[in-house]
Amino acid sequence: MKLKSLLAMVLACATALGSAHAEKLVIKGSDTLGAKLVPQLAEQFKAANPGTTFEIAAEGSTTGIAAIIDGTADIGMSSRRAKSTEVSSAVAGGKNLKPTIVAYDGIAIIVNANNPIKGLTKKQVEQIFTGDVTDWSAVGGKPGPISIYTRNTSSGTYSDFKELAMKKRDYAGAAQKLAGNEQIASEVGKNANGIGYVGLAYDKAPGTKVVPIEGATPSVASVQGKSYPYARPTFYYTNGDATGIAAKFVAFTLSPAGQKTVTSVGFVPVK
Amino acid sequence: MKSNLKKLVVLVGMAVLAAASLHAQDSKALVEALVKKGVLTDQEAEEIRADLVKEFNTTSAGKLEVSKHVKQLKIYGDGRWRYEYVGQEGQANGTNNLHNWQARYRIRLGADYAFTDNFKAGFELESSTQNDGANQTIGSGFGKFGVNVGLLYLSYKPWDFLTVTGGKIRNPFYTTDVLWDTDVAPEGAAELFSWNVGDQWTVGLTAGQFNYTENTDSAGLTGSSSTKMQDSWIYAAQVPVTYQFGKFESVTVAPAFYKFTGNNASTVITGSPSSLGTLSAENLNIITAPGDVSFKVLNKKAKFYWDFAYNVSGESRIHQTYGIVNQNNDLSDNVAWLAGFQLGDNKKKGDWLVGIDFRQIGLGSVDPNLNDSDFGNGNLNQQGLKLRAGYNFTDFLQGGVSYFNTWNLKENIATTGQTPNTVGGLNNVNATTRLQLDVVWKF
C-alpha cells in the first residue's frame, strides 16, 4: 500500500513538473520590446492562462536572435531584422529564423527640453550622429558642444538607426553608449546639450522633447503611413512556425487585445 | 492558401531575378516596391526577405563571410606551366657554356580589399623566394615548394589626385623591364599624384622610397671594420605626362630619376643572375625616360614603346664597384636603351598579341638585380632581341611564346690582367638564347 502511494506521489510530481515545464515561456532579446510591452503582454496572457510562467530577458536584439539559434529561448524579441550572418548560423545549426511583425516603432530624436532647436533635417541628423557636426550652432541651435547618446552595440536600435539615419556610417567617436531607452532619455533630460534617440514608447520622458525631422514627428499615423523617416517594424523571431505555448503567445500579441496593449505602451499596432 | 500562393509566385519571380544577378539580397528594393503597391503585406514581405536571405546563404557566395569593414574584395590569381630552353655561351673558354630544357611552374594568389574611408589593402602569395620571379623548376624528386609573400600593402587615397601606398608594393613607376623586371615588388612607400589638365593632358608626379637592403648598423665590412654598413635605399621621382589625342591614340613620356644610396654596404639579392652573390648598391644614379605612342591599326591596339636609362655614376660603378680596372669606359657602358613595337592584346577569348624589341644594356647602366632576368639571363653588357606572341584560347586560358637572343655589347671585358668572371655574374656570358612556351590560366 505504501509502495502504491509512493508511486502515485512520484507520478503526480513528475506530471506536475512536466506540466509546469511545458507552460514556461522563455523570451529573450530587444530592450525596446522587452522593457515594457512584452512584460505587460505576459501579465495579461498569464491572467488568461493560469499556470503559465515567463522568463523574460531584455538585453538587446542580438541576444534574442542568438537565443533562437542556440535554442535557449522560445521567442526572440528583435527591433531589427536578422543579419545575413545570423541566418547563416541558424541554418548551420539546423534552425529556421522566422520573423513575425508584432508592432511598429518610430525612433524619436530627443533633445533636452530647454534646447531651442525646432527641428532637424535628415542630413543634419546624419551629421550630428556621425560627428561631422559637433556644435549646436552648426544646425541652428545655441552654441555648445553636442553630447550624443546612443544605445549599445548589442541593441537592434543601434544598428537600425545607423541604417535608417546615418547611411550605415559609424557613430561619432565621442558618442556615449547606454544600455536602454530609459537611460538615454534620462541623460538627455539632464544634459542641456544632449541628443539621443528612443523608441516611441519612451519619447515623453521628463526634461526631453521630440525633434521633428523635416517637419514630421513620430506618431501612429506617420509610422503606419510610412511618412516618418525613422520607423521600423519590431519582431518576434521563432524557430520556424511557433508551436505550443509560444504560438499561443504570438497569437495573443497579434490579437485585438494584444494590439491594444501595443498601442497603450506607445508602439504602433500592426493593423 | 491565397497568401501562400502569392508568396510563392513572388519568390519564384525573385529567384529568377536572383539567378540572373546572383544577388538575392538585392531584391530588397523590389520587395519594398511590392509592399508600397499593396501586392504584399508587411508580414508577407518579411517572410519573403527571410526566405531570400536563407536561400542566398545556401549559395557559395552566401557562405562566405567578409568583414564589414571591407567594401569590396577581389580574389585573383594565375597558374603557369612553362617549358623552357636556356642556352648560354660562356666567356671563359666554354667554362660557363650551358644548354638545358626544363619545365617550370608558377602560381600566384592574391586579394585586393577596398575598405571604408578610402583605404585599400592587398596581398599576394607566390611560389618562389626570388625577387624577380615566382618560377619553380620541376624534377627534384617530386619535391614541394613553399608559398611566399609577394605583395603586402596598404594604400590611402585622401583625395582623387593622391594615392599613398606602403608595404611590399606593386612597382608604382611607368617603366620597362630594362630597369625593372615586372616581377619585382619594391618595399617601402610611394606617393602618386595625378592631375587632368584639360580634356587631353594628364600630368603626374610619382615618388618612391624603397628600403633596398637592411644592414645591421653597427656591423663593419669585412676587412674594413671602421666602416659602418648603411641600409641601402632607392629614392625615385617621376613625372609621367600623357597627351591623349584620340580614343585610342596617345603619347606618354615619363622622365624619372633613381638614386641608390648606401656606401660600401653589400647587397645580397636572391634574384637573377643568381651568381651575383653580394653586390653593392652604390654608384647608381639613373636618369630614365620611358614612353610610348599608342594607336590602333588593323582594328587592334598597337604601340611603339621605348626606354632610355643613363647612369650618371656609371664610370664609378664599373671601376669602383665592379673593380674592373682596365675597362675604357665610354657612353655606351653607362646607357641602357630599348625600342619596341607591340600589336594586339591578351584580355579575352580570341585576342592575340605579337611584339618585338631590341635593347642594349651597358655594363654600368642599370642594377642587374632588378632588370629583366630573362634577357641575357639577367647579365649586363648584353644586347639583343626579345620576341613574344600570345593567344587567348578562352577568356582565362592563354598560350604564349617568348624568345630571347642576346650577345655581348662589348668584347673582352675584364680579361686583361684579371681572371675572367671575377666580377661575378655581371658579364660571364658571350651570348644567350632563351625560348619559353607558356600556358597560363587566370582565376
mmCIF file with all atom_site columns, C-alpha atoms in Angstrom, chain B residues 252-418:
data_model
loop_
_atom_site.group_PDB
_atom_site.id
_atom_site.type_symbol
_atom_site.label_atom_id
_atom_site.label_alt_id
_atom_site.label_comp_id
_atom_site.label_asym_id
_atom_site.label_entity_id
_atom_site.label_seq_id
_atom_site.pdbx_PDB_ins_code
_atom_site.Cartn_x
_atom_site.Cartn_y
_atom_site.Cartn_z
_atom_site.occupancy
_atom_site.B_iso_or_equiv
_atom_site.pdbx_formal_charge
_atom_site.auth_seq_id
_atom_site.auth_comp_id
_atom_site.auth_asym_id
_atom_site.auth_atom_id
_atom_site.pdbx_PDB_model_num
ATOM 1   C CA . THR B 1 252 ? 53.253 59.157 -72.884 1.00 0.00 ? 252 THR B CA 1
ATOM 2   C CA . VAL B 1 253 ? 56.658 60.255 -71.700 1.00 0.00 ? 253 VAL B CA 1
ATOM 3   C CA . ALA B 1 254 ? 57.745 59.615 -68.124 1.00 0.00 ? 254 ALA B CA 1
ATOM 4   C CA . PRO B 1 255 ? 61.147 61.046 -67.205 1.00 0.00 ? 255 PRO B CA 1
ATOM 5   C CA . ALA B 1 256 ? 62.445 59.824 -63.871 1.00 0.00 ? 256 ALA B CA 1
ATOM 6   C CA . PHE B 1 257 ? 65.474 59.848 -61.602 1.00 0.00 ? 257 PHE B CA 1
ATOM 7   C CA . TYR B 1 258 ? 66.525 56.957 -59.366 1.00 0.00 ? 258 TYR B CA 1
ATOM 8   C CA . LYS B 1 259 ? 69.115 57.395 -56.659 1.00 0.00 ? 259 LYS B CA 1
ATOM 9   C CA . PHE B 1 260 ? 70.510 54.333 -54.881 1.00 0.00 ? 260 PHE B CA 1
ATOM 10  C CA . THR B 1 261 ? 72.089 55.030 -51.505 1.00 0.00 ? 261 THR B CA 1
ATOM 11  C CA . GLY B 1 262 ? 74.402 53.077 -49.243 1.00 0.00 ? 262 GLY B CA 1
ATOM 12  C CA . ASN B 1 263 ? 78.180 53.328 -49.128 1.00 0.00 ? 263 ASN B CA 1
ATOM 13  C CA . ASN B 1 264 ? 80.094 50.098 -49.404 1.00 0.00 ? 264 ASN B CA 1
ATOM 14  C CA . ALA B 1 265 ? 77.300 48.034 -47.992 1.00 0.00 ? 265 ALA B CA 1
ATOM 15  C CA . SER B 1 266 ? 76.898 44.657 -49.545 1.00 0.00 ? 266 SER B CA 1
ATOM 16  C CA . THR B 1 267 ? 73.678 43.932 -51.318 1.00 0.00 ? 267 THR B CA 1
ATOM 17  C CA . VAL B 1 268 ? 72.552 40.350 -51.063 1.00 0.00 ? 268 VAL B CA 1
ATOM 18  C CA . ILE B 1 269 ? 69.817 39.703 -53.534 1.00 0.00 ? 269 ILE B CA 1
ATOM 19  C CA . THR B 1 270 ? 68.104 36.422 -54.164 1.00 0.00 ? 270 THR B CA 1
ATOM 20  C CA . GLY B 1 271 ? 67.460 37.047 -57.802 1.00 0.00 ? 271 GLY B CA 1
ATOM 21  C CA . SER B 1 272 ? 68.964 36.686 -61.195 1.00 0.00 ? 272 SER B CA 1
ATOM 22  C CA . PRO B 1 273 ? 71.658 36.316 -62.191 1.00 0.00 ? 273 PRO B CA 1
ATOM 23  C CA . SER B 1 274 ? 71.994 34.100 -59.144 1.00 0.00 ? 274 SER B CA 1
ATOM 24  C CA . SER B 1 275 ? 75.786 34.120 -59.394 1.00 0.00 ? 275 SER B CA 1
ATOM 25  C CA . LEU B 1 276 ? 75.858 37.756 -58.304 1.00 0.00 ? 276 LEU B CA 1
ATOM 26  C CA . GLY B 1 277 ? 76.128 36.864 -54.659 1.00 0.00 ? 277 GLY B CA 1
ATOM 27  C CA . THR B 1 278 ? 76.952 40.061 -52.870 1.00 0.00 ? 278 THR B CA 1
ATOM 28  C CA . LEU B 1 279 ? 76.999 43.338 -54.665 1.00 0.00 ? 279 LEU B CA 1
ATOM 29  C CA . SER B 1 280 ? 76.949 46.924 -53.552 1.00 0.00 ? 280 SER B CA 1
ATOM 30  C CA . ALA B 1 281 ? 74.103 49.226 -54.477 1.00 0.00 ? 281 ALA B CA 1
ATOM 31  C CA . GLU B 1 282 ? 76.422 52.221 -54.693 1.00 0.00 ? 282 GLU B CA 1
ATOM 32  C CA . ASN B 1 283 ? 77.127 54.359 -57.758 1.00 0.00 ? 283 ASN B CA 1
ATOM 33  C CA . LEU B 1 284 ? 73.690 54.056 -59.240 1.00 0.00 ? 284 LEU B CA 1
ATOM 34  C CA . ASN B 1 285 ? 72.158 57.441 -60.092 1.00 0.00 ? 285 ASN B CA 1
ATOM 35  C CA . ILE B 1 286 ? 69.980 56.716 -63.067 1.00 0.00 ? 286 ILE B CA 1
ATOM 36  C CA . ILE B 1 287 ? 68.088 59.091 -65.314 1.00 0.00 ? 287 ILE B CA 1
ATOM 37  C CA . THR B 1 288 ? 65.403 57.399 -67.402 1.00 0.00 ? 288 THR B CA 1
ATOM 38  C CA . ALA B 1 289 ? 62.837 58.470 -69.973 1.00 0.00 ? 289 ALA B CA 1
ATOM 39  C CA . PRO B 1 290 ? 60.495 55.641 -70.926 1.00 0.00 ? 290 PRO B CA 1
ATOM 40  C CA . GLY B 1 291 ? 57.468 56.284 -73.090 1.00 0.00 ? 291 GLY B CA 1
ATOM 41  C CA . ASP B 1 292 ? 55.082 55.020 -75.725 1.00 0.00 ? 292 ASP B CA 1
ATOM 42  C CA . VAL B 1 293 ? 52.976 56.097 -78.664 1.00 0.00 ? 293 VAL B CA 1
ATOM 43  C CA . SER B 1 294 ? 49.709 54.166 -78.666 1.00 0.00 ? 294 SER B CA 1
ATOM 44  C CA . PHE B 1 295 ? 47.208 53.891 -81.508 1.00 0.00 ? 295 PHE B CA 1
ATOM 45  C CA . LYS B 1 296 ? 45.032 51.420 -83.366 1.00 0.00 ? 296 LYS B CA 1
ATOM 46  C CA . VAL B 1 297 ? 45.942 49.549 -86.520 1.00 0.00 ? 297 VAL B CA 1
ATOM 47  C CA . LEU B 1 298 ? 44.112 46.643 -88.186 1.00 0.00 ? 298 LEU B CA 1
ATOM 48  C CA . ASN B 1 299 ? 41.428 47.244 -85.561 1.00 0.00 ? 299 ASN B CA 1
ATOM 49  C CA . LYS B 1 300 ? 43.953 46.209 -82.910 1.00 0.00 ? 300 LYS B CA 1
ATOM 50  C CA . LYS B 1 301 ? 45.671 48.181 -80.213 1.00 0.00 ? 301 LYS B CA 1
ATOM 51  C CA . ALA B 1 302 ? 49.261 48.916 -81.073 1.00 0.00 ? 302 ALA B CA 1
ATOM 52  C CA . LYS B 1 303 ? 52.133 50.869 -79.614 1.00 0.00 ? 303 LYS B CA 1
ATOM 53  C CA . PHE B 1 304 ? 55.689 51.857 -80.174 1.00 0.00 ? 304 PHE B CA 1
ATOM 54  C CA . TYR B 1 305 ? 57.485 51.901 -76.864 1.00 0.00 ? 305 TYR B CA 1
ATOM 55  C CA . TRP B 1 306 ? 60.921 52.748 -75.653 1.00 0.00 ? 306 TRP B CA 1
ATOM 56  C CA . ASP B 1 307 ? 63.125 53.222 -72.646 1.00 0.00 ? 307 ASP B CA 1
ATOM 57  C CA . PHE B 1 308 ? 66.357 55.055 -72.094 1.00 0.00 ? 308 PHE B CA 1
ATOM 58  C CA . ALA B 1 309 ? 68.443 54.846 -68.923 1.00 0.00 ? 309 ALA B CA 1
ATOM 59  C CA . TYR B 1 310 ? 71.683 56.675 -68.220 1.00 0.00 ? 310 TYR B CA 1
ATOM 60  C CA . ASN B 1 311 ? 73.651 56.077 -65.053 1.00 0.00 ? 311 ASN B CA 1
ATOM 61  C CA . VAL B 1 312 ? 75.332 59.344 -64.150 1.00 0.00 ? 312 VAL B CA 1
ATOM 62  C CA . SER B 1 313 ? 77.763 57.363 -61.956 1.00 0.00 ? 313 SER B CA 1
ATOM 63  C CA . GLY B 1 314 ? 78.353 54.625 -64.498 1.00 0.00 ? 314 GLY B CA 1
ATOM 64  C CA . GLU B 1 315 ? 82.114 55.015 -64.632 1.00 0.00 ? 315 GLU B CA 1
ATOM 65  C CA . SER B 1 316 ? 82.454 54.702 -60.862 1.00 0.00 ? 316 SER B CA 1
ATOM 66  C CA . ARG B 1 317 ? 80.061 51.770 -60.959 1.00 0.00 ? 317 ARG B CA 1
ATOM 67  C CA . ILE B 1 318 ? 82.332 49.912 -63.376 1.00 0.00 ? 318 ILE B CA 1
ATOM 68  C CA . HIS B 1 319 ? 85.687 50.808 -61.887 1.00 0.00 ? 319 HIS B CA 1
ATOM 69  C CA . GLN B 1 320 ? 84.973 51.039 -58.169 1.00 0.00 ? 320 GLN B CA 1
ATOM 70  C CA . THR B 1 321 ? 82.014 48.789 -57.579 1.00 0.00 ? 321 THR B CA 1
ATOM 71  C CA . TYR B 1 322 ? 82.829 46.084 -60.099 1.00 0.00 ? 322 TYR B CA 1
ATOM 72  C CA . GLY B 1 323 ? 86.597 46.542 -59.766 1.00 0.00 ? 323 GLY B CA 1
ATOM 73  C CA . ILE B 1 324 ? 87.246 46.451 -63.498 1.00 0.00 ? 324 ILE B CA 1
ATOM 74  C CA . VAL B 1 325 ? 90.389 48.499 -63.793 1.00 0.00 ? 325 VAL B CA 1
ATOM 75  C CA . ASN B 1 326 ? 91.198 48.082 -67.452 1.00 0.00 ? 326 ASN B CA 1
ATOM 76  C CA . GLN B 1 327 ? 87.830 48.948 -68.967 1.00 0.00 ? 327 GLN B CA 1
ATOM 77  C CA . ASN B 1 328 ? 87.857 52.039 -71.147 1.00 0.00 ? 328 ASN B CA 1
ATOM 78  C CA . ASN B 1 329 ? 84.554 53.340 -70.024 1.00 0.00 ? 329 ASN B CA 1
ATOM 79  C CA . ASP B 1 330 ? 82.509 55.203 -72.610 1.00 0.00 ? 330 ASP B CA 1
ATOM 80  C CA . LEU B 1 331 ? 78.898 56.332 -73.004 1.00 0.00 ? 331 LEU B CA 1
ATOM 81  C CA . SER B 1 332 ? 77.544 53.001 -74.214 1.00 0.00 ? 332 SER B CA 1
ATOM 82  C CA . ASP B 1 333 ? 78.673 51.370 -70.960 1.00 0.00 ? 333 ASP B CA 1
ATOM 83  C CA . ASN B 1 334 ? 76.556 53.797 -68.940 1.00 0.00 ? 334 ASN B CA 1
ATOM 84  C CA . VAL B 1 335 ? 73.465 53.602 -71.116 1.00 0.00 ? 335 VAL B CA 1
ATOM 85  C CA . ALA B 1 336 ? 70.694 51.054 -71.456 1.00 0.00 ? 336 ALA B CA 1
ATOM 86  C CA . TRP B 1 337 ? 68.001 51.505 -74.055 1.00 0.00 ? 337 TRP B CA 1
ATOM 87  C CA . LEU B 1 338 ? 65.130 49.670 -75.625 1.00 0.00 ? 338 LEU B CA 1
ATOM 88  C CA . ALA B 1 339 ? 62.901 50.236 -78.657 1.00 0.00 ? 339 ALA B CA 1
ATOM 89  C CA . GLY B 1 340 ? 59.956 48.026 -79.464 1.00 0.00 ? 340 GLY B CA 1
ATOM 90  C CA . PHE B 1 341 ? 56.618 47.531 -81.138 1.00 0.00 ? 341 PHE B CA 1
ATOM 91  C CA . GLN B 1 342 ? 53.564 45.659 -79.900 1.00 0.00 ? 342 GLN B CA 1
ATOM 92  C CA . LEU B 1 343 ? 50.369 44.793 -81.747 1.00 0.00 ? 343 LEU B CA 1
ATOM 93  C CA . GLY B 1 344 ? 47.224 43.396 -80.092 1.00 0.00 ? 344 GLY B CA 1
ATOM 94  C CA . ASP B 1 345 ? 46.484 42.430 -76.505 1.00 0.00 ? 345 ASP B CA 1
ATOM 95  C CA . ASN B 1 346 ? 45.544 39.404 -74.400 1.00 0.00 ? 346 ASN B CA 1
ATOM 96  C CA . LYS B 1 347 ? 42.357 40.121 -72.499 1.00 0.00 ? 347 LYS B CA 1
ATOM 97  C CA . LYS B 1 348 ? 39.570 37.932 -73.823 1.00 0.00 ? 348 LYS B CA 1
ATOM 98  C CA . LYS B 1 349 ? 38.929 34.857 -75.964 1.00 0.00 ? 349 LYS B CA 1
ATOM 99  C CA . GLY B 1 350 ? 40.374 35.200 -79.458 1.00 0.00 ? 350 GLY B CA 1
ATOM 100 C CA . ASP B 1 351 ? 42.721 38.052 -78.579 1.00 0.00 ? 351 ASP B CA 1
ATOM 101 C CA . TRP B 1 352 ? 46.269 37.819 -79.850 1.00 0.00 ? 352 TRP B CA 1
ATOM 102 C CA . LEU B 1 353 ? 49.435 39.803 -79.356 1.00 0.00 ? 353 LEU B CA 1
ATOM 103 C CA . VAL B 1 354 ? 52.814 39.990 -81.047 1.00 0.00 ? 354 VAL B CA 1
ATOM 104 C CA . GLY B 1 355 ? 55.753 42.113 -80.000 1.00 0.00 ? 355 GLY B CA 1
ATOM 105 C CA . ILE B 1 356 ? 59.399 42.683 -80.704 1.00 0.00 ? 356 ILE B CA 1
ATOM 106 C CA . ASP B 1 357 ? 62.033 44.852 -79.128 1.00 0.00 ? 357 ASP B CA 1
ATOM 107 C CA . PHE B 1 358 ? 65.756 45.421 -79.320 1.00 0.00 ? 358 PHE B CA 1
ATOM 108 C CA . ARG B 1 359 ? 67.831 46.595 -76.392 1.00 0.00 ? 359 ARG B CA 1
ATOM 109 C CA . GLN B 1 360 ? 71.370 47.256 -75.247 1.00 0.00 ? 360 GLN B CA 1
ATOM 110 C CA . ILE B 1 361 ? 72.348 47.034 -71.585 1.00 0.00 ? 361 ILE B CA 1
ATOM 111 C CA . GLY B 1 362 ? 75.641 48.775 -70.818 1.00 0.00 ? 362 GLY B CA 1
ATOM 112 C CA . LEU B 1 363 ? 77.865 47.302 -68.118 1.00 0.00 ? 363 LEU B CA 1
ATOM 113 C CA . GLY B 1 364 ? 77.475 50.292 -65.814 1.00 0.00 ? 364 GLY B CA 1
ATOM 114 C CA . SER B 1 365 ? 73.960 51.340 -66.771 1.00 0.00 ? 365 SER B CA 1
ATOM 115 C CA . VAL B 1 366 ? 71.462 49.621 -64.504 1.00 0.00 ? 366 VAL B CA 1
ATOM 116 C CA . ASP B 1 367 ? 71.191 47.365 -61.480 1.00 0.00 ? 367 ASP B CA 1
ATOM 117 C CA . PRO B 1 368 ? 71.453 43.721 -62.629 1.00 0.00 ? 368 PRO B CA 1
ATOM 118 C CA . ASN B 1 369 ? 69.476 42.646 -59.567 1.00 0.00 ? 369 ASN B CA 1
ATOM 119 C CA . LEU B 1 370 ? 66.362 44.428 -60.781 1.00 0.00 ? 370 LEU B CA 1
ATOM 120 C CA . ASN B 1 371 ? 66.332 44.242 -64.578 1.00 0.00 ? 371 ASN B CA 1
ATOM 121 C CA . ASP B 1 372 ? 64.638 41.545 -66.656 1.00 0.00 ? 372 ASP B CA 1
ATOM 122 C CA . SER B 1 373 ? 66.103 38.221 -65.573 1.00 0.00 ? 373 SER B CA 1
ATOM 123 C CA . ASP B 1 374 ? 65.133 36.538 -68.843 1.00 0.00 ? 374 ASP B CA 1
ATOM 124 C CA . PHE B 1 375 ? 67.072 38.877 -71.126 1.00 0.00 ? 375 PHE B CA 1
ATOM 125 C CA . GLY B 1 376 ? 70.669 37.697 -71.226 1.00 0.00 ? 376 GLY B CA 1
ATOM 126 C CA . ASN B 1 377 ? 69.909 35.674 -68.094 1.00 0.00 ? 377 ASN B CA 1
ATOM 127 C CA . GLY B 1 378 ? 69.989 38.978 -66.235 1.00 0.00 ? 378 GLY B CA 1
ATOM 128 C CA . ASN B 1 379 ? 73.581 39.786 -67.209 1.00 0.00 ? 379 ASN B CA 1
ATOM 129 C CA . LEU B 1 380 ? 74.885 43.206 -68.164 1.00 0.00 ? 380 LEU B CA 1
ATOM 130 C CA . ASN B 1 381 ? 76.885 44.129 -71.283 1.00 0.00 ? 381 ASN B CA 1
ATOM 131 C CA . GLN B 1 382 ? 74.309 42.381 -73.434 1.00 0.00 ? 382 GLN B CA 1
ATOM 132 C CA . GLN B 1 383 ? 72.344 43.445 -76.471 1.00 0.00 ? 383 GLN B CA 1
ATOM 133 C CA . GLY B 1 384 ? 69.707 41.608 -78.408 1.00 0.00 ? 384 GLY B CA 1
ATOM 134 C CA . LEU B 1 385 ? 66.154 40.810 -79.303 1.00 0.00 ? 385 LEU B CA 1
ATOM 135 C CA . LYS B 1 386 ? 63.065 39.836 -77.438 1.00 0.00 ? 386 LYS B CA 1
ATOM 136 C CA . LEU B 1 387 ? 60.134 38.440 -79.426 1.00 0.00 ? 387 LEU B CA 1
ATOM 137 C CA . ARG B 1 388 ? 56.829 37.355 -77.997 1.00 0.00 ? 388 ARG B CA 1
ATOM 138 C CA . ALA B 1 389 ? 53.400 36.199 -79.076 1.00 0.00 ? 389 ALA B CA 1
ATOM 139 C CA . GLY B 1 390 ? 50.289 35.276 -77.147 1.00 0.00 ? 390 GLY B CA 1
ATOM 140 C CA . TYR B 1 391 ? 46.830 33.932 -77.885 1.00 0.00 ? 391 TYR B CA 1
ATOM 141 C CA . ASN B 1 392 ? 43.736 33.672 -75.683 1.00 0.00 ? 392 ASN B CA 1
ATOM 142 C CA . PHE B 1 393 ? 42.051 30.283 -76.161 1.00 0.00 ? 393 PHE B CA 1
ATOM 143 C CA . THR B 1 394 ? 39.370 31.430 -73.716 1.00 0.00 ? 394 THR B CA 1
ATOM 144 C CA . ASP B 1 395 ? 38.934 34.495 -71.534 1.00 0.00 ? 395 ASP B CA 1
ATOM 145 C CA . PHE B 1 396 ? 41.009 32.760 -68.858 1.00 0.00 ? 396 PHE B CA 1
ATOM 146 C CA . LEU B 1 397 ? 43.320 30.415 -70.774 1.00 0.00 ? 397 LEU B CA 1
ATOM 147 C CA . GLN B 1 398 ? 46.248 31.832 -72.678 1.00 0.00 ? 398 GLN B CA 1
ATOM 148 C CA . GLY B 1 399 ? 49.138 30.405 -74.610 1.00 0.00 ? 399 GLY B CA 1
ATOM 149 C CA . GLY B 1 400 ? 52.381 32.260 -75.178 1.00 0.00 ? 400 GLY B CA 1
ATOM 150 C CA . VAL B 1 401 ? 55.801 32.043 -76.792 1.00 0.00 ? 401 VAL B CA 1
ATOM 151 C CA . SER B 1 402 ? 58.795 34.226 -75.900 1.00 0.00 ? 402 SER B CA 1
ATOM 152 C CA . TYR B 1 403 ? 62.220 34.176 -77.488 1.00 0.00 ? 403 TYR B CA 1
ATOM 153 C CA . PHE B 1 404 ? 65.326 35.996 -76.330 1.00 0.00 ? 404 PHE B CA 1
ATOM 154 C CA . ASN B 1 405 ? 68.604 36.156 -78.195 1.00 0.00 ? 405 ASN B CA 1
ATOM 155 C CA . THR B 1 406 ? 71.467 38.224 -76.780 1.00 0.00 ? 406 THR B CA 1
ATOM 156 C CA . TRP B 1 407 ? 75.168 38.750 -77.443 1.00 0.00 ? 407 TRP B CA 1
ATOM 157 C CA . ASN B 1 408 ? 77.937 40.857 -75.988 1.00 0.00 ? 408 ASN B CA 1
ATOM 158 C CA . LEU B 1 409 ? 77.711 44.583 -76.272 1.00 0.00 ? 409 LEU B CA 1
ATOM 159 C CA . LYS B 1 410 ? 81.479 44.855 -75.790 1.00 0.00 ? 410 LYS B CA 1
ATOM 160 C CA . GLU B 1 411 ? 84.013 42.074 -76.090 1.00 0.00 ? 411 GLU B CA 1
ATOM 161 C CA . ASN B 1 412 ? 86.800 41.061 -73.756 1.00 0.00 ? 412 ASN B CA 1
ATOM 162 C CA . ILE B 1 413 ? 85.775 42.989 -70.682 1.00 0.00 ? 413 ILE B CA 1
ATOM 163 C CA . ALA B 1 414 ? 87.724 42.033 -67.580 1.00 0.00 ? 414 ALA B CA 1
ATOM 164 C CA . THR B 1 415 ? 90.109 39.769 -69.350 1.00 0.00 ? 415 THR B CA 1
ATOM 165 C CA . THR B 1 416 ? 93.406 41.657 -69.289 1.00 0.00 ? 416 THR B CA 1
ATOM 166 C CA . GLY B 1 417 ? 95.191 41.223 -66.027 1.00 0.00 ? 417 GLY B CA 1
ATOM 167 C CA . GLN B 1 418 ? 92.211 39.610 -64.403 1.00 0.00 ? 418 GLN B CA 1
#
